[in-house]
Amino acid sequence: MMKTVKFEKGIAFESNTTYVATEKRYDFYWNEIPEVEEKEAYSSCKLASDHSRIAFRLIGLENVVLDFGGAELMFHGRVAPFVLKRCKNITLKNFKIDYDRPFYTQMEVLSVADGVMEVKVCDGFDYYVKDNDLHVIGDGWDKNLNAPCQLLWMYDKTRTKQYPFIQGCIGDVIYPMENPAVPIRHIKVEKKGDRLLLKGPFPQQWDTNDGNNLLIITHELRDKHTVAYVSCENVHFENITIIHSPSLVLVGYGSTNIEVDGLRLYKNYNGNGRYVTSNADSILTFNCGGDITVRNCHLEGMMDDALNFHGNYLRIDEAVGNQLPLRFPGQGRTIHCPMVYDGQTIAVYRQQTIEKKAQYQVLQVIQDEAENCYRLKVDGDVSELCVGDFVENLSAQPKVLVEDCFIGEYRGIMRFSNREKTVLQNCIFDNVGSCILLHGDTTYWYESGPVEDLTIRNCRFLHSNRLVLNAMGEVQFTEKEPYFHKNITVENCSFEGCGSQGAVIARLNHVDNVVFRNNKSDGPTQIRAVASGSIEAEGITVIRDQV
């Protein structure tokens, strides 16, 4: 039987309990929260510390409701709000999240010319320059931007342009991370009164002096998520407003059955002048399963993806004995990130192709910390498997429903990499960049798998000249397996902002069985396809390009 308890800071959480908050605001200070060891919840960031300050930590609980009644949760310093581990039937609802000093810095761009940018740091983003290094500061923290890397984005407040982002370190001597996704640029800084001179190189597209631009610099590791939930079942999020999140907003690892109803991220919230809501994705899942439902959400101001659902490829990196030794070959994961569990089903593919060699049930997963790998006992013979073969978790393939959401301006994209049925319906896309990416790769991020059943229906795309759908896979294609994504239907959608010259609304690379039907547009539309199979597109010109 459920009991109801008044929420108080520092309360010890118990199963079968509803906690009800009665205050309008709760403040959480970094120096009042002890550090705890927390490897699993931050294992998506290889540079993260094993210890964190966590305001709400729920471990091994069942049937818990945290109802904050609309209260604002204000965090001061490097504090992660929520971590849930091995929990079942958990509801978090009715609250706002903010930080006294955001974990990014916003600057007004005054001029850019010949690789020199003059900026003025906006109010509320404290900093100082010392020994030609740029430091950003907050309650209990001081970050030198000379390492490991920062994401820099030129943001157009008029929303008529979208600029490329860069990664960079700022200072005379820099200490960049190894093997970055994009090159790290060395940027120098000079103090000039109440302004800063940043000396590039910068992208050519940044050479503008129209007075409408901000420079956004994110400078925090992805290890302070708003909510990280690990190995959980039946997690419900309801009526949550994010004014700022230092990292990912809602991130799940190896969990099943997730529902998000009414997640709201607003840039310039109540006129606060801040244009970033989250330093990373708003909703991201790693190797989750069951049903994922996202509805009634307003998502904008993120510095990465709106939604991202994917698994991870593992690779056989040593000779196979009586166990299957697997490592994650990419960036930003440790073996503490749950990628496979006892009883799940895995497939093995020949090297970097998607030619299936074998399929097994996992009998036991052993984490070998000394060798930084998993060792799997499976229900079949593994002697024919080879070093360099890739493994995918077929059980970590959620069914996804996204509906009745507004997707505003942000830096990233909406990303799907899951085999099970996915429906995206009744949504509005107001991002001036690309909208939807179907991806998967065995080259850098090692995100699985291919999309095999996707329906996009009754959606409005307000800036269709910036590409609505990009479907691609970064794997080795073969005569036996020439396609990656397949079975994609786009119907009853509205493509707006095409212009009189027309718009390329979709790019398809090694994709099969695609149908566009009963859609409408305000100008000519095209689909560009490379090495793809069946494409049916009513009223849309299909151009098949050479490989």
XYZ file of C-alpha atoms in Angstrom:
547
model
C 0.000 0.000 0.000
C 1.272 3.482 -0.908
C 1.805 6.018 1.872
C 2.077 9.820 1.489
C 4.943 11.761 3.101
C 5.829 15.468 3.090
C 9.032 16.058 1.130
C 11.943 17.606 2.992
C 15.532 18.142 1.865
C 17.752 15.264 2.927
C 14.890 12.835 3.420
C 15.687 9.120 3.040
C 13.545 7.723 0.249
C 11.597 4.489 0.701
C 9.591 2.222 -1.567
C 5.788 2.406 -1.801
C 5.750 6.119 -0.977
C 4.446 9.340 -2.535
C 6.495 12.388 -1.542
C 4.654 15.726 -1.773
C 6.493 19.068 -1.706
C 4.847 22.100 -0.096
C 7.397 24.899 -0.700
C 7.578 27.033 -3.856
C 11.368 26.834 -4.080
C 14.138 24.568 -2.818
C 17.832 25.532 -2.984
C 20.582 22.927 -3.207
C 24.189 24.004 -2.549
C 27.185 21.982 -3.683
C 28.998 22.252 -0.336
C 25.978 20.850 1.541
C 25.825 17.667 -0.550
C 28.450 14.950 0.064
C 30.263 13.317 -2.816
C 29.318 9.712 -3.565
C 30.807 7.151 -5.932
C 28.621 6.933 -9.019
C 30.187 5.147 -11.981
C 27.188 3.796 -13.846
C 25.131 6.981 -14.085
C 27.950 8.957 -15.699
C 29.610 6.183 -17.680
C 28.682 7.883 -20.975
C 31.444 10.420 -20.218
C 34.850 8.751 -20.113
C 36.456 11.863 -18.592
C 33.942 12.039 -15.752
C 34.906 11.556 -12.134
C 33.693 8.443 -10.336
C 32.377 10.724 -7.586
C 29.551 13.226 -7.839
C 27.312 15.403 -5.685
C 23.755 14.191 -6.225
C 20.707 15.858 -4.719
C 18.239 12.959 -5.163
C 19.631 9.424 -5.249
C 17.152 6.528 -5.493
C 18.696 3.059 -5.409
C 16.772 -0.213 -5.661
C 13.368 1.304 -4.886
C 9.900 0.446 -6.171
C 6.655 2.413 -6.395
C 7.901 5.916 -5.626
C 6.276 9.224 -6.648
C 8.096 12.547 -6.213
C 5.524 15.303 -6.712
C 7.005 18.766 -6.232
C 3.744 20.601 -6.866
C 5.286 23.041 -9.340
C 8.237 24.026 -7.120
C 11.468 25.452 -8.508
C 14.577 23.393 -7.706
C 17.542 25.804 -7.777
C 21.036 24.328 -7.816
C 24.190 26.156 -6.806
C 27.465 24.748 -8.116
C 28.326 21.379 -9.583
C 25.360 19.306 -8.453
C 23.512 16.579 -10.373
C 19.787 16.641 -9.532
C 18.587 13.009 -9.886
C 20.100 9.540 -10.163
C 17.897 6.424 -10.245
C 19.451 2.943 -10.244
C 17.767 -0.455 -10.367
C 14.385 1.106 -9.595
C 10.889 0.124 -10.711
C 7.696 2.167 -11.070
C 9.132 5.643 -10.433
C 7.362 8.961 -11.168
C 9.013 12.394 -11.121
C 6.645 15.288 -11.756
C 5.680 18.932 -11.370
C 8.943 20.855 -10.971
C 11.314 23.355 -12.586
C 15.111 22.994 -12.712
C 17.564 25.892 -12.819
C 21.133 26.773 -11.821
C 22.363 30.021 -10.321
C 25.158 30.176 -12.940
C 24.650 28.208 -16.174
C 27.377 25.831 -17.347
C 27.868 27.733 -20.576
C 28.914 31.307 -21.305
C 27.022 33.658 -23.598
C 28.597 36.634 -25.360
C 27.358 39.370 -27.653
C 29.284 39.340 -30.928
C 30.306 42.913 -31.743
C 32.459 42.240 -34.812
C 34.279 39.490 -36.673
C 37.036 40.159 -39.196
C 40.264 38.479 -40.284
C 40.014 35.766 -37.644
C 39.456 38.195 -34.740
C 36.142 38.294 -32.899
C 35.291 41.104 -30.491
C 32.720 40.086 -27.891
C 31.145 41.316 -24.695
C 30.229 38.712 -22.103
C 26.562 38.910 -21.119
C 25.490 39.669 -17.567
C 25.251 36.669 -15.269
C 28.134 34.772 -16.869
C 31.085 35.472 -14.575
C 34.639 35.135 -15.908
C 38.166 36.483 -15.697
C 41.321 36.424 -17.830
C 44.628 35.431 -16.226
C 47.948 34.645 -17.918
C 46.203 34.763 -21.299
C 43.759 32.047 -20.234
C 39.979 32.512 -20.082
C 38.404 31.255 -16.860
C 34.656 30.926 -16.323
C 33.494 30.742 -12.721
C 30.536 29.851 -10.563
C 29.727 28.874 -6.992
C 32.527 26.480 -6.008
C 33.991 26.046 -9.483
C 36.578 27.686 -11.749
C 37.013 26.319 -15.277
C 40.012 27.144 -17.453
C 38.886 26.897 -21.080
C 42.307 25.693 -22.287
C 41.225 22.032 -21.871
C 39.895 19.526 -22.838
C 37.588 21.143 -25.407
C 34.643 23.509 -25.609
C 31.795 23.653 -28.083
C 31.424 27.109 -29.650
C 28.313 28.082 -31.584
C 27.401 31.318 -33.303
C 23.694 31.852 -32.722
C 21.556 34.184 -34.851
C 18.845 35.754 -32.669
C 16.767 36.561 -35.774
C 16.724 32.842 -36.710
C 17.358 33.590 -40.384
C 20.776 31.932 -40.457
C 22.292 28.808 -39.009
C 26.020 28.837 -38.445
C 28.325 25.820 -38.090
C 29.672 24.991 -34.652
C 33.308 24.364 -33.790
C 35.222 22.766 -30.947
C 38.088 24.684 -29.447
C 40.384 25.351 -26.525
C 41.125 28.916 -25.459
C 44.524 30.044 -24.186
C 48.197 30.458 -25.113
C 48.859 26.781 -24.388
C 46.014 24.303 -24.808
C 45.419 20.686 -23.805
C 42.859 19.224 -26.202
C 41.217 15.827 -25.880
C 42.467 12.896 -27.950
C 40.644 11.720 -31.081
C 37.898 14.375 -31.123
C 34.833 14.069 -33.375
C 35.822 17.305 -35.134
C 39.189 19.122 -35.099
C 39.997 21.196 -32.024
C 40.748 24.830 -32.874
C 43.348 26.788 -30.923
C 41.808 30.122 -29.916
C 43.634 32.893 -28.083
C 42.092 35.542 -25.870
C 42.955 39.135 -25.014
C 41.175 41.454 -22.547
C 40.149 44.848 -23.961
C 38.362 46.882 -21.321
C 34.993 45.267 -20.698
C 35.352 43.256 -23.891
C 37.293 40.254 -25.135
C 39.185 39.679 -28.366
C 39.073 36.042 -29.460
C 41.600 35.172 -32.149
C 40.649 32.232 -34.379
C 40.713 30.449 -36.777
C 36.931 30.672 -37.115
C 34.634 29.405 -39.895
C 34.319 31.749 -42.847
C 30.548 31.830 -42.301
C 31.171 33.565 -38.960
C 32.551 36.694 -40.658
C 29.529 38.877 -40.048
C 28.906 42.185 -38.329
C 25.131 42.473 -38.435
C 24.766 42.806 -34.653
C 22.294 39.922 -34.351
C 24.602 37.186 -33.136
C 25.595 35.592 -29.867
C 28.614 33.378 -29.219
C 27.685 30.411 -27.036
C 30.489 28.446 -25.341
C 29.646 25.274 -23.425
C 32.334 24.223 -20.993
C 31.187 21.384 -18.774
C 31.772 17.638 -19.016
C 28.694 15.551 -19.715
C 28.558 14.160 -16.208
C 25.884 16.202 -14.445
C 22.662 15.080 -16.082
C 19.345 16.378 -14.813
C 18.036 12.815 -14.485
C 20.175 9.733 -15.077
C 18.369 6.418 -14.706
C 20.194 3.097 -14.906
C 18.740 -0.413 -15.167
C 15.265 0.861 -14.289
C 11.797 -0.272 -15.290
C 8.647 1.813 -15.748
C 9.912 5.376 -15.334
C 7.443 8.255 -15.762
C 8.307 11.951 -16.143
C 5.498 14.509 -16.087
C 5.191 18.302 -16.215
C 8.878 19.219 -15.954
C 10.343 22.566 -17.008
C 14.069 22.896 -17.624
C 15.458 26.416 -17.424
C 19.012 25.062 -17.518
C 20.620 21.622 -17.541
C 24.431 21.283 -17.339
C 24.389 18.138 -19.467
C 21.794 15.673 -20.755
C 18.292 16.319 -19.441
C 16.774 12.824 -19.290
C 19.242 10.015 -20.010
C 18.503 6.316 -19.632
C 20.910 3.396 -19.595
C 19.682 -0.164 -20.040
C 16.164 0.670 -18.876
C 12.729 -0.391 -20.108
C 9.362 1.338 -20.466
C 9.901 5.088 -20.298
C 7.201 7.749 -20.536
C 7.826 11.495 -20.871
C 4.715 13.686 -20.767
C 5.142 17.449 -20.733
C 8.897 18.071 -20.725
C 9.425 21.766 -21.514
C 12.667 23.528 -22.392
C 12.248 27.229 -23.158
C 15.033 29.536 -24.322
C 14.848 33.104 -22.973
C 12.563 31.781 -20.238
C 10.440 34.634 -18.867
C 12.801 37.071 -20.621
C 15.934 35.917 -18.754
C 18.095 36.541 -21.864
C 19.583 33.024 -21.804
C 19.393 31.152 -25.088
C 20.647 27.705 -24.041
C 18.432 25.369 -22.049
C 20.652 22.287 -22.061
C 24.332 21.772 -22.806
C 23.462 18.464 -24.488
C 20.452 16.363 -25.592
C 17.033 16.716 -24.032
C 16.091 12.989 -24.150
C 18.695 10.284 -24.811
C 18.601 6.533 -24.261
C 21.445 4.028 -24.420
C 20.538 0.379 -24.973
C 17.011 0.705 -23.618
C 14.027 -1.462 -24.480
C 10.299 -1.872 -24.008
C 8.081 1.101 -24.873
C 9.292 4.693 -25.004
C 6.611 7.371 -25.239
C 7.297 11.107 -25.592
C 4.300 13.423 -25.793
C 3.217 17.027 -25.182
C 6.795 18.328 -25.062
C 8.258 21.728 -25.977
C 11.952 21.349 -26.806
C 14.275 24.202 -27.797
C 17.613 25.744 -26.892
C 19.535 22.454 -26.640
C 23.175 22.335 -27.668
C 22.716 18.823 -28.997
C 19.921 16.499 -30.085
C 16.237 16.895 -29.274
C 15.726 13.123 -29.082
C 18.265 10.340 -29.513
C 17.394 6.649 -29.163
C 20.153 4.169 -29.922
C 22.085 1.105 -28.838
C 25.820 0.548 -29.108
C 27.931 -1.783 -31.175
C 30.573 -3.755 -29.311
C 33.616 -5.275 -31.003
C 35.487 -8.531 -30.550
C 39.008 -7.316 -29.867
C 40.856 -10.484 -28.919
C 40.884 -14.152 -29.755
C 37.629 -15.892 -28.866
C 37.865 -18.673 -26.297
C 35.020 -20.171 -24.312
C 33.750 -16.657 -23.641
C 32.914 -13.768 -25.943
C 35.258 -10.849 -25.116
C 33.747 -7.491 -26.142
C 34.946 -3.902 -25.960
C 33.313 -0.643 -26.841
C 35.730 0.839 -29.396
C 34.465 4.417 -29.398
C 34.657 7.592 -27.359
C 32.910 8.412 -24.136
C 31.889 5.010 -22.746
C 33.174 2.792 -19.987
C 32.212 -0.791 -19.217
C 30.095 0.561 -16.377
C 27.621 1.742 -19.031
C 25.100 -1.133 -19.185
C 25.116 -2.348 -22.791
C 23.995 -5.957 -22.401
C 22.318 -8.015 -19.660
C 21.875 -11.675 -18.802
C 19.080 -13.249 -20.850
C 19.217 -10.800 -23.747
C 19.733 -11.668 -27.411
C 22.755 -10.508 -29.383
C 23.731 -10.704 -33.063
C 27.277 -10.906 -34.441
C 28.148 -9.243 -37.778
C 31.077 -9.808 -40.097
C 33.531 -7.021 -39.348
C 32.034 -3.571 -40.082
C 29.265 -4.889 -42.334
C 25.726 -5.831 -41.335
C 26.087 -9.424 -42.606
C 24.887 -11.508 -39.680
C 27.164 -14.419 -38.737
C 25.414 -15.691 -35.612
C 22.813 -14.997 -32.965
C 22.969 -15.978 -29.290
C 21.209 -15.691 -25.975
C 23.414 -14.238 -23.255
C 23.762 -16.552 -20.272
C 26.074 -14.369 -18.176
C 27.738 -10.948 -18.443
C 31.060 -10.487 -16.659
C 32.598 -7.007 -16.351
C 36.387 -7.287 -16.603
C 37.557 -3.957 -15.189
C 41.257 -4.814 -15.501
C 40.903 -5.318 -19.265
C 38.063 -2.776 -19.672
C 35.845 -5.270 -21.478
C 32.782 -7.459 -21.119
C 33.097 -11.237 -21.174
C 29.907 -12.972 -22.231
C 28.890 -16.574 -21.787
C 26.394 -17.433 -24.520
C 24.276 -20.408 -25.524
C 26.213 -21.456 -28.629
C 29.559 -22.127 -30.264
C 31.673 -18.975 -30.754
C 34.710 -20.587 -32.371
C 33.917 -19.215 -35.851
C 33.843 -15.613 -34.695
C 36.792 -13.352 -35.478
C 38.635 -10.393 -34.039
C 37.009 -7.289 -35.525
C 33.490 -8.728 -35.727
C 30.800 -6.447 -34.290
C 28.041 -7.317 -31.835
C 24.610 -5.689 -31.468
C 22.140 -6.110 -28.619
C 18.874 -7.087 -30.336
C 16.934 -6.891 -27.064
C 17.798 -3.216 -26.575
C 15.462 -2.051 -29.343
C 12.592 0.036 -27.973
C 9.251 0.715 -29.601
C 9.029 4.499 -29.810
C 6.037 6.847 -29.994
C 6.620 10.609 -30.247
C 3.497 12.748 -30.544
C 2.076 16.243 -30.050
C 5.465 17.898 -29.552
C 6.878 21.285 -30.596
C 10.523 21.259 -31.649
C 11.949 24.773 -31.712
C 15.386 26.212 -32.407
C 18.410 24.219 -31.203
C 21.824 23.094 -32.435
C 21.350 19.360 -32.976
C 18.819 17.057 -34.641
C 16.178 14.407 -33.814
C 17.926 11.058 -34.097
C 16.583 7.502 -34.380
C 18.640 4.289 -34.426
C 16.235 1.555 -33.320
C 14.830 -1.470 -35.152
C 11.403 -1.709 -33.531
C 8.311 0.187 -34.646
C 8.693 3.963 -34.356
C 5.915 6.501 -34.885
C 6.414 10.271 -35.026
C 3.090 12.089 -35.323
C 1.337 15.414 -34.834
C 4.540 17.359 -34.216
C 5.709 20.798 -35.335
C 9.340 21.387 -36.326
C 10.463 25.018 -36.160
C 14.219 24.394 -36.221
C 16.002 26.218 -39.058
C 18.448 23.317 -39.357
C 17.902 19.705 -40.372
C 15.062 17.923 -38.582
C 15.378 14.122 -38.468
C 18.423 11.865 -38.769
C 18.353 8.092 -39.140
C 21.850 6.962 -38.317
C 24.072 4.149 -37.095
C 27.771 3.498 -37.529
C 30.713 1.173 -36.979
C 33.266 3.949 -37.485
C 33.346 6.484 -34.588
C 30.283 6.703 -32.323
C 29.396 2.994 -32.800
C 25.692 3.608 -32.371
C 23.253 0.868 -33.361
C 21.122 -0.033 -35.104
C 19.298 0.467 -38.373
C 15.746 1.813 -38.471
C 13.440 -0.893 -39.825
C 9.906 0.424 -39.230
C 9.356 4.198 -39.101
C 6.188 6.193 -39.760
C 6.175 9.999 -39.785
C 2.647 11.353 -40.053
C 0.672 14.565 -39.633
C 3.731 16.694 -38.920
C 4.502 20.280 -39.960
C 8.023 21.189 -41.058
C 8.260 24.977 -41.115
C 11.734 25.257 -42.682
C 11.742 22.442 -45.237
C 14.492 24.060 -47.312
C 16.944 22.973 -44.577
C 16.356 19.190 -45.020
C 13.592 17.299 -43.261
C 14.969 13.736 -43.331
C 18.524 12.445 -43.621
C 18.821 8.634 -43.633
C 22.296 7.136 -43.708
C 24.468 4.462 -42.170
C 28.227 4.552 -41.739
C 28.973 0.854 -42.202
C 30.564 -1.238 -44.944
C 27.917 -2.145 -47.500
C 28.097 -5.425 -49.387
C 26.267 -7.140 -52.213
C 24.623 -9.378 -49.633
C 23.530 -6.448 -47.392
C 23.367 -3.304 -49.562
C 20.914 -1.306 -47.386
C 20.919 -0.046 -43.818
C 17.598 1.672 -43.010
C 14.335 0.424 -44.531
C 10.543 0.560 -44.312
C 10.071 4.314 -43.892
C 6.703 6.010 -44.485
C 6.115 9.769 -44.500
C 2.440 10.655 -44.853
C 0.000 13.527 -44.417
C 2.805 15.967 -43.588
C 3.185 19.630 -44.504
C 6.481 20.849 -45.962
C 6.567 24.625 -45.563
C 9.198 27.207 -46.440
C 10.287 25.335 -49.569
C 10.640 28.504 -51.653
C 9.972 28.979 -55.346
C 13.254 27.272 -56.250
C 12.214 24.170 -54.374
C 13.766 22.219 -51.539
C 15.565 18.928 -51.037
C 13.469 17.533 -48.218
C 15.186 14.146 -47.910
C 18.577 12.547 -48.505
C 18.670 8.763 -48.592
C 21.892 6.766 -48.588
C 21.663 2.953 -48.856
C 17.991 2.959 -47.845
C 15.173 0.695 -49.066
C 11.375 0.726 -49.162
C 10.616 4.414 -48.650
C 7.128 5.854 -49.211
C 6.051 9.532 -49.263
C 2.284 9.908 -49.717
C -0.521 12.401 -49.183
C 1.885 15.174 -48.212
C 1.630 18.829 -49.239
C 4.204 21.567 -49.785
C 4.332 25.268 -50.693
C 6.944 24.732 -53.407
C 8.709 22.070 -55.491
C 10.339 19.293 -53.474
C 13.042 16.725 -54.184
C 14.470 13.558 -52.699
C 18.156 12.851 -53.385
C 19.067 9.169 -53.143
C 22.349 7.269 -53.317
C 22.568 3.482 -53.722
C 19.005 3.112 -52.473
C 16.236 0.671 -53.338
C 12.491 1.217 -53.671
C 11.290 4.816 -53.311
C 7.663 5.862 -53.905
C 7.116 9.604 -53.643
C 3.812 11.190 -54.684
C 4.366 14.648 -56.149
C 8.067 14.701 -55.247
C 10.958 14.497 -57.707
C 13.351 11.657 -56.915
C 16.937 12.113 -58.116
C 19.233 9.137 -57.858
C 22.828 10.298 -57.545
C 25.911 8.276 -58.324
C 27.875 6.803 -55.436
